[in-house]
Amino acid sequence: MSMIITELPHKEQALFRSALKLYETRQYKKGLKISDQILKKFPNHGETLAVKGMFLTHLDRKDEGYEMIERGLKINPQSVIGWQVYGIVCRNDQKLAQAVKCYEEALKANMDNMQVLRELGTLLMQEGQFARVAEVRERMVRLNPTFPPSWMGLAVAHHMNGRYDLALKAISTHEPGPSDPALDKYQTSELLLYKNWLLELNGEYQRALDHLKEIRPQITDVTAWKEQKAKLLLKVDRKEAAATAYQDLIERNAENDEYIVGYLACNGLDIKRAEDQDAAIEVIDSLRQQFPTSNRLRFLPLTFSSGDNFVNAAKTLVKYALRKGIPSLFSSTKVLYADAAKGAALGKLVEGFAAQLRDTKRLCDSTDDEPASVLMWCNHYLAQHYDYYGGHERALVIIEEAIRSSPSTVEPYMVKAKILKHAGDLQAARDTMDYARQLDLKDRYINAKCVKYMLRNNEVDEAEKTFIMFVSDDSPHKVQDIVNFQGIWYLCERAHAFRRLGDIGRALKHYHEVISTFDTYRLDQLDFHAYSVRKATLRSYVGILQWESTVYNHPIYRDAAQAAIECYMELVDRKAAGKPFVPIVHQTDAKPLTRNGSSQQGQHNLSAGIGEAKVFDVDKDPNGAGFVDSDNLASALKLAEQLESGASASPATHVTAFEVHMRMHKYFLALKTINALKAIDAEHPALPSMVVRLTQALDTDESFAAPLKAPLKAQIAKAFGEVSAATSAERSLEAMLAVTRGMLALGGNNVAQARALLMQAPEDKYASGCMLEQLLDARRLLVQSGATEDELAAFGTGAKKAFPLATCF
């Protein structure tokens, strides 16, 4: 049996240090060779075994590498290097929680190891454990109080904990003097502005203002200094000086809402107060005379005014946009349509302009004839206005007039395509958008819009060919490049198309590509924790940390994650019904496609590494079979937990999580999702059916522990009382769809009842607020319920009454 040693002889120590340096320079094969050289003499040296395992993990031998590291730690569990190595490997594999545990074990062996403390602080910051970060940073400051990243990191940790007083103390105690060479002038400027921000957050406004004046000679970010000065003057009630400061800022940038609102506040005006409306408009009018090119000064009054004030402000904005030929006029004013009165007023105003132009060729204040393009842009706006309210046929008539007056302009065709899409004629919408694309083949935006319409029409291959037209010519694998440059909208739309086509495998593959992109967004921040404190960009760093908590609340992430969960649930249900999904095999060329249809196989990328050539690999799972064959419930649960953590404010998160927990028979968690949904929206249409399903599951599931049923049912009864899903179905089409989904999940006699309810979807009682997508959902549920061809035809006939132009039923 070989002797176990903890310290190597001098010669082997030198080899060991050289192996560590080789890891830093990414020469893994050489490092592995040196590790083996040491282990020939000392096969039970724990630290060398761990380092060898680290090299193996970088040479596509991960399992062997982890086994070697764990073996080394078993031999020498007190090794700081061994635990560091384990932490590095876990971090590289994105196992951040495990990496934290490894570094904590390393600290048990050496509490004052700065490298371990630094890495642990970074990982804890990434995980959002700011209280523990503060503890680690405090220890780092005690060990090296003159090292700026330590006390800056401590200040940020206290900041994220809401302890602005402690953050101030950390900065004030350790900040260098004006002549200290520790920081350059830019870093000094950033640090001083951050300290001033902390004074403001701590409520010390006058002290912050005095400090701001004091630091002015050392500030390089003049705009930030001026913004802070204006805010602080307003907060200490020096309104006249604040008004001057905001006036100066508006002169620098008249498109900044914060400056304009701040200037109004200096005049004692709040745009949210109805009684300040007239005075606020007067002040904004005076500003607009000084800054006539400002778009925000034209638009801002529309957001808070009403009645005649709104109409007058709208006239100013709309006339300017029509004469300038601004295609985005409707897009920019669409937010105002949430107020029905404002939407109607805008439509009436533009209709009046269009009538004047047809009759006199002039607008109300014009003495000269307007160009013909002004009427065209009027029609362009009106078509979108009527489309918004569901008047698709009238909108089409108007946009055709716009097209006839300017047949070479792209934008009217795009609007026509949008109207056709909303009307349910996806093929015509796609054809119209493609025609618009061909009018300007160099326009990347119209190309992307056309690709989206092709995907909505389930033309996956054609969309791909169109999309790669704007991928670099020298790219050897253009389709993979779409994934690499994170075109998440394309990947998500492509996944939806495959799902509609019944190819769940490929749909899941693309959904996970979207999901992994958002994981990358968050993990990329790991590299910037140390960078941000080293460069002293603490204000931006705090902003990034706050943004991190919202990454998984992005609409595209929620869409992809929820759709992926629904795909997994479909796979689970099909297996339970004895009809498992079989991945669809597509006959594709193994060589990567290029734009012109040719292939390039075995292309080398010499920039991939020093002296190394990288061959672009062919996708080993093009059909998504790996996702189909995985543990579907476990995959769905992982996504549901991420949604509950990062997108808990979205009702759809809890509806989706409920489906997962029910299929896993985790009824307490199912009740938790119901309660979370109720807290967000007590009138949510899915709530009644969720409560009924949970109650029935408790009554029928004999595998669930009997002693737990009574308290769980008591909680349901206390929170919801008697619930009738059938009654809630009468409230709206959305509520009815939620009820029928629940009935289909229950199975048995409920399926026939669900089918009967779904057949009523096109009826007049649901006509108010009925949307095309809801009717399409109803049809999909009908197919799921086993509806006959005759029933589907009858449903389509009824749906055509609501959407006469639709071809998708």
PDB file of C-alpha atoms in Angstrom, residues 392-565:
ATOM      1  CA  HIS A 392     -60.335  44.381 -40.162  1.00  0.00           C
ATOM      2  CA  GLU A 393     -62.408  44.750 -43.333  1.00  0.00           C
ATOM      3  CA  ARG A 394     -62.618  48.534 -43.034  1.00  0.00           C
ATOM      4  CA  ALA A 395     -58.904  48.670 -42.202  1.00  0.00           C
ATOM      5  CA  LEU A 396     -58.087  46.713 -45.365  1.00  0.00           C
ATOM      6  CA  VAL A 397     -60.095  49.109 -47.532  1.00  0.00           C
ATOM      7  CA  ILE A 398     -58.219  52.075 -46.068  1.00  0.00           C
ATOM      8  CA  ILE A 399     -54.753  50.543 -46.361  1.00  0.00           C
ATOM      9  CA  GLU A 400     -55.450  49.578 -49.983  1.00  0.00           C
ATOM     10  CA  GLU A 401     -56.087  53.265 -50.669  1.00  0.00           C
ATOM     11  CA  ALA A 402     -52.726  54.092 -49.082  1.00  0.00           C
ATOM     12  CA  ILE A 403     -51.004  51.456 -51.232  1.00  0.00           C
ATOM     13  CA  ARG A 404     -52.581  52.758 -54.418  1.00  0.00           C
ATOM     14  CA  SER A 405     -51.374  56.277 -53.682  1.00  0.00           C
ATOM     15  CA  SER A 406     -47.788  55.113 -53.062  1.00  0.00           C
ATOM     16  CA  PRO A 407     -47.221  51.586 -54.409  1.00  0.00           C
ATOM     17  CA  SER A 408     -43.448  51.692 -53.854  1.00  0.00           C
ATOM     18  CA  THR A 409     -43.600  52.501 -50.126  1.00  0.00           C
ATOM     19  CA  VAL A 410     -42.899  49.506 -47.922  1.00  0.00           C
ATOM     20  CA  GLU A 411     -44.760  50.476 -44.731  1.00  0.00           C
ATOM     21  CA  PRO A 412     -48.363  50.245 -46.051  1.00  0.00           C
ATOM     22  CA  TYR A 413     -47.744  46.666 -47.174  1.00  0.00           C
ATOM     23  CA  MET A 414     -46.437  45.838 -43.697  1.00  0.00           C
ATOM     24  CA  VAL A 415     -49.607  47.258 -42.156  1.00  0.00           C
ATOM     25  CA  LYS A 416     -51.731  45.288 -44.600  1.00  0.00           C
ATOM     26  CA  ALA A 417     -49.899  42.113 -43.608  1.00  0.00           C
ATOM     27  CA  LYS A 418     -50.521  42.894 -39.924  1.00  0.00           C
ATOM     28  CA  ILE A 419     -54.245  43.418 -40.544  1.00  0.00           C
ATOM     29  CA  LEU A 420     -54.511  40.136 -42.462  1.00  0.00           C
ATOM     30  CA  LYS A 421     -52.719  38.362 -39.606  1.00  0.00           C
ATOM     31  CA  HIS A 422     -55.149  39.768 -37.048  1.00  0.00           C
ATOM     32  CA  ALA A 423     -58.027  38.806 -39.334  1.00  0.00           C
ATOM     33  CA  GLY A 424     -56.839  35.187 -39.420  1.00  0.00           C
ATOM     34  CA  ASP A 425     -55.559  34.929 -42.994  1.00  0.00           C
ATOM     35  CA  LEU A 426     -51.998  33.898 -42.206  1.00  0.00           C
ATOM     36  CA  GLN A 427     -51.090  32.844 -45.747  1.00  0.00           C
ATOM     37  CA  ALA A 428     -52.129  36.184 -47.263  1.00  0.00           C
ATOM     38  CA  ALA A 429     -50.367  38.011 -44.414  1.00  0.00           C
ATOM     39  CA  ARG A 430     -47.186  36.082 -45.122  1.00  0.00           C
ATOM     40  CA  ASP A 431     -47.397  36.732 -48.880  1.00  0.00           C
ATOM     41  CA  THR A 432     -47.988  40.457 -48.362  1.00  0.00           C
ATOM     42  CA  MET A 433     -45.055  40.772 -45.959  1.00  0.00           C
ATOM     43  CA  ASP A 434     -42.818  38.888 -48.392  1.00  0.00           C
ATOM     44  CA  TYR A 435     -43.846  41.286 -51.163  1.00  0.00           C
ATOM     45  CA  ALA A 436     -42.895  44.180 -48.882  1.00  0.00           C
ATOM     46  CA  ARG A 437     -39.544  42.506 -48.194  1.00  0.00           C
ATOM     47  CA  GLN A 438     -38.785  42.247 -51.889  1.00  0.00           C
ATOM     48  CA  LEU A 439     -39.345  45.984 -52.291  1.00  0.00           C
ATOM     49  CA  ASP A 440     -36.224  46.563 -50.171  1.00  0.00           C
ATOM     50  CA  LEU A 441     -34.014  43.487 -49.942  1.00  0.00           C
ATOM     51  CA  LYS A 442     -31.325  45.351 -47.987  1.00  0.00           C
ATOM     52  CA  ASP A 443     -33.617  46.200 -45.083  1.00  0.00           C
ATOM     53  CA  ARG A 444     -32.793  43.897 -42.176  1.00  0.00           C
ATOM     54  CA  TYR A 445     -35.932  44.867 -40.228  1.00  0.00           C
ATOM     55  CA  ILE A 446     -38.421  43.983 -42.960  1.00  0.00           C
ATOM     56  CA  ASN A 447     -36.502  40.762 -43.539  1.00  0.00           C
ATOM     57  CA  ALA A 448     -36.929  39.836 -39.870  1.00  0.00           C
ATOM     58  CA  LYS A 449     -40.644  40.702 -39.956  1.00  0.00           C
ATOM     59  CA  CYS A 450     -41.116  38.514 -43.010  1.00  0.00           C
ATOM     60  CA  VAL A 451     -39.323  35.635 -41.294  1.00  0.00           C
ATOM     61  CA  LYS A 452     -41.654  35.959 -38.310  1.00  0.00           C
ATOM     62  CA  TYR A 453     -44.727  35.856 -40.568  1.00  0.00           C
ATOM     63  CA  MET A 454     -43.367  32.779 -42.350  1.00  0.00           C
ATOM     64  CA  LEU A 455     -42.918  31.039 -39.028  1.00  0.00           C
ATOM     65  CA  ARG A 456     -46.410  32.030 -37.925  1.00  0.00           C
ATOM     66  CA  ASN A 457     -47.562  30.309 -41.118  1.00  0.00           C
ATOM     67  CA  ASN A 458     -45.471  27.240 -40.153  1.00  0.00           C
ATOM     68  CA  GLU A 459     -43.055  27.665 -43.089  1.00  0.00           C
ATOM     69  CA  VAL A 460     -39.963  26.731 -41.091  1.00  0.00           C
ATOM     70  CA  ASP A 461     -37.579  25.930 -43.954  1.00  0.00           C
ATOM     71  CA  GLU A 462     -38.496  28.990 -46.009  1.00  0.00           C
ATOM     72  CA  ALA A 463     -38.100  31.198 -42.932  1.00  0.00           C
ATOM     73  CA  GLU A 464     -34.631  29.766 -42.326  1.00  0.00           C
ATOM     74  CA  LYS A 465     -33.516  30.451 -45.900  1.00  0.00           C
ATOM     75  CA  THR A 466     -34.796  34.013 -45.647  1.00  0.00           C
ATOM     76  CA  PHE A 467     -33.246  34.648 -42.243  1.00  0.00           C
ATOM     77  CA  ILE A 468     -29.713  33.540 -43.129  1.00  0.00           C
ATOM     78  CA  MET A 469     -29.559  36.134 -45.905  1.00  0.00           C
ATOM     79  CA  PHE A 470     -28.251  38.553 -43.273  1.00  0.00           C
ATOM     80  CA  VAL A 471     -25.805  36.107 -41.662  1.00  0.00           C
ATOM     81  CA  SER A 472     -22.143  36.733 -42.494  1.00  0.00           C
ATOM     82  CA  ASP A 473     -20.967  35.265 -45.814  1.00  0.00           C
ATOM     83  CA  ASP A 474     -17.868  33.695 -44.280  1.00  0.00           C
ATOM     84  CA  SER A 475     -19.800  31.828 -41.593  1.00  0.00           C
ATOM     85  CA  PRO A 476     -19.331  28.054 -42.042  1.00  0.00           C
ATOM     86  CA  HIS A 477     -22.544  27.147 -40.239  1.00  0.00           C
ATOM     87  CA  LYS A 478     -25.153  29.861 -40.577  1.00  0.00           C
ATOM     88  CA  VAL A 479     -28.013  28.104 -38.776  1.00  0.00           C
ATOM     89  CA  GLN A 480     -25.841  27.470 -35.712  1.00  0.00           C
ATOM     90  CA  ASP A 481     -24.773  31.106 -35.850  1.00  0.00           C
ATOM     91  CA  ILE A 482     -28.390  32.116 -35.259  1.00  0.00           C
ATOM     92  CA  VAL A 483     -28.181  30.285 -31.932  1.00  0.00           C
ATOM     93  CA  ASN A 484     -24.729  31.674 -31.173  1.00  0.00           C
ATOM     94  CA  PHE A 485     -25.706  35.296 -31.683  1.00  0.00           C
ATOM     95  CA  GLN A 486     -28.776  34.704 -29.514  1.00  0.00           C
ATOM     96  CA  GLY A 487     -31.607  35.529 -31.907  1.00  0.00           C
ATOM     97  CA  ILE A 488     -34.106  34.583 -29.223  1.00  0.00           C
ATOM     98  CA  TRP A 489     -37.195  35.915 -30.990  1.00  0.00           C
ATOM     99  CA  TYR A 490     -36.406  33.725 -34.008  1.00  0.00           C
ATOM    100  CA  LEU A 491     -35.696  30.633 -31.924  1.00  0.00           C
ATOM    101  CA  CYS A 492     -38.894  31.095 -29.931  1.00  0.00           C
ATOM    102  CA  GLU A 493     -41.053  31.600 -33.027  1.00  0.00           C
ATOM    103  CA  ARG A 494     -39.395  28.608 -34.687  1.00  0.00           C
ATOM    104  CA  ALA A 495     -40.137  26.490 -31.624  1.00  0.00           C
ATOM    105  CA  HIS A 496     -43.788  27.582 -31.675  1.00  0.00           C
ATOM    106  CA  ALA A 497     -43.981  26.607 -35.355  1.00  0.00           C
ATOM    107  CA  PHE A 498     -42.604  23.122 -34.696  1.00  0.00           C
ATOM    108  CA  ARG A 499     -45.030  22.726 -31.806  1.00  0.00           C
ATOM    109  CA  ARG A 500     -47.979  23.625 -34.038  1.00  0.00           C
ATOM    110  CA  LEU A 501     -46.673  21.106 -36.586  1.00  0.00           C
ATOM    111  CA  GLY A 502     -46.652  18.416 -33.896  1.00  0.00           C
ATOM    112  CA  ASP A 503     -42.854  18.093 -33.702  1.00  0.00           C
ATOM    113  CA  ILE A 504     -42.486  18.323 -29.914  1.00  0.00           C
ATOM    114  CA  GLY A 505     -38.847  17.207 -30.001  1.00  0.00           C
ATOM    115  CA  ARG A 506     -37.632  20.058 -32.178  1.00  0.00           C
ATOM    116  CA  ALA A 507     -39.876  22.505 -30.364  1.00  0.00           C
ATOM    117  CA  LEU A 508     -38.288  21.553 -27.036  1.00  0.00           C
ATOM    118  CA  LYS A 509     -34.826  21.805 -28.543  1.00  0.00           C
ATOM    119  CA  HIS A 510     -35.413  25.418 -29.581  1.00  0.00           C
ATOM    120  CA  TYR A 511     -37.214  26.358 -26.376  1.00  0.00           C
ATOM    121  CA  HIS A 512     -34.178  25.168 -24.444  1.00  0.00           C
ATOM    122  CA  GLU A 513     -31.894  27.177 -26.712  1.00  0.00           C
ATOM    123  CA  VAL A 514     -33.849  30.278 -25.705  1.00  0.00           C
ATOM    124  CA  ILE A 515     -33.753  29.278 -22.047  1.00  0.00           C
ATOM    125  CA  SER A 516     -29.998  28.612 -22.123  1.00  0.00           C
ATOM    126  CA  THR A 517     -29.488  32.049 -23.688  1.00  0.00           C
ATOM    127  CA  PHE A 518     -31.033  33.683 -20.621  1.00  0.00           C
ATOM    128  CA  ASP A 519     -28.923  31.443 -18.382  1.00  0.00           C
ATOM    129  CA  THR A 520     -25.915  32.754 -20.294  1.00  0.00           C
ATOM    130  CA  TYR A 521     -27.029  36.358 -19.744  1.00  0.00           C
ATOM    131  CA  ARG A 522     -26.979  35.768 -16.014  1.00  0.00           C
ATOM    132  CA  LEU A 523     -23.841  33.628 -15.871  1.00  0.00           C
ATOM    133  CA  ASP A 524     -21.901  36.158 -17.947  1.00  0.00           C
ATOM    134  CA  GLN A 525     -22.169  38.502 -14.982  1.00  0.00           C
ATOM    135  CA  LEU A 526     -19.736  36.218 -13.104  1.00  0.00           C
ATOM    136  CA  ASP A 527     -16.882  37.749 -15.072  1.00  0.00           C
ATOM    137  CA  PHE A 528     -17.948  41.289 -14.208  1.00  0.00           C
ATOM    138  CA  HIS A 529     -18.162  41.147 -10.401  1.00  0.00           C
ATOM    139  CA  ALA A 530     -14.414  41.509  -9.995  1.00  0.00           C
ATOM    140  CA  TYR A 531     -14.121  43.789 -13.021  1.00  0.00           C
ATOM    141  CA  SER A 532     -16.733  46.255 -11.759  1.00  0.00           C
ATOM    142  CA  VAL A 533     -15.156  46.789  -8.355  1.00  0.00           C
ATOM    143  CA  ARG A 534     -11.656  46.885  -9.884  1.00  0.00           C
ATOM    144  CA  LYS A 535     -12.749  49.655 -12.255  1.00  0.00           C
ATOM    145  CA  ALA A 536     -14.830  51.347  -9.507  1.00  0.00           C
ATOM    146  CA  THR A 537     -17.939  51.519 -11.750  1.00  0.00           C
ATOM    147  CA  LEU A 538     -20.093  50.938  -8.699  1.00  0.00           C
ATOM    148  CA  ARG A 539     -23.230  52.786  -9.837  1.00  0.00           C
ATOM    149  CA  SER A 540     -23.467  50.670 -12.974  1.00  0.00           C
ATOM    150  CA  TYR A 541     -22.562  47.562 -10.986  1.00  0.00           C
ATOM    151  CA  VAL A 542     -25.477  48.071  -8.603  1.00  0.00           C
ATOM    152  CA  GLY A 543     -27.765  48.559 -11.589  1.00  0.00           C
ATOM    153  CA  ILE A 544     -26.607  45.255 -13.092  1.00  0.00           C
ATOM    154  CA  LEU A 545     -27.118  43.434  -9.790  1.00  0.00           C
ATOM    155  CA  GLN A 546     -30.665  44.791  -9.592  1.00  0.00           C
ATOM    156  CA  TRP A 547     -31.261  43.821 -13.228  1.00  0.00           C
ATOM    157  CA  GLU A 548     -30.082  40.267 -12.564  1.00  0.00           C
ATOM    158  CA  SER A 549     -33.157  39.592 -10.435  1.00  0.00           C
ATOM    159  CA  THR A 550     -35.389  40.415 -13.425  1.00  0.00           C
ATOM    160  CA  VAL A 551     -33.650  38.289 -16.105  1.00  0.00           C
ATOM    161  CA  TYR A 552     -36.095  35.399 -15.831  1.00  0.00           C
ATOM    162  CA  ASN A 553     -39.066  37.746 -15.922  1.00  0.00           C
ATOM    163  CA  HIS A 554     -38.408  38.680 -19.554  1.00  0.00           C
ATOM    164  CA  PRO A 555     -41.502  38.036 -21.733  1.00  0.00           C
ATOM    165  CA  ILE A 556     -39.605  35.837 -24.203  1.00  0.00           C
ATOM    166  CA  TYR A 557     -38.122  33.730 -21.398  1.00  0.00           C
ATOM    167  CA  ARG A 558     -41.548  33.283 -19.797  1.00  0.00           C
ATOM    168  CA  ASP A 559     -43.039  32.384 -23.172  1.00  0.00           C
ATOM    169  CA  ALA A 560     -40.350  29.793 -23.935  1.00  0.00           C
ATOM    170  CA  ALA A 561     -40.266  28.264 -20.439  1.00  0.00           C
ATOM    171  CA  GLN A 562     -44.052  27.982 -20.149  1.00  0.00           C
ATOM    172  CA  ALA A 563     -44.336  26.501 -23.647  1.00  0.00           C
ATOM    173  CA  ALA A 564     -41.569  23.994 -22.836  1.00  0.00           C
ATOM    174  CA  ILE A 565     -43.391  22.951 -19.669  1.00  0.00           C
TER     175      ILE A 565
END
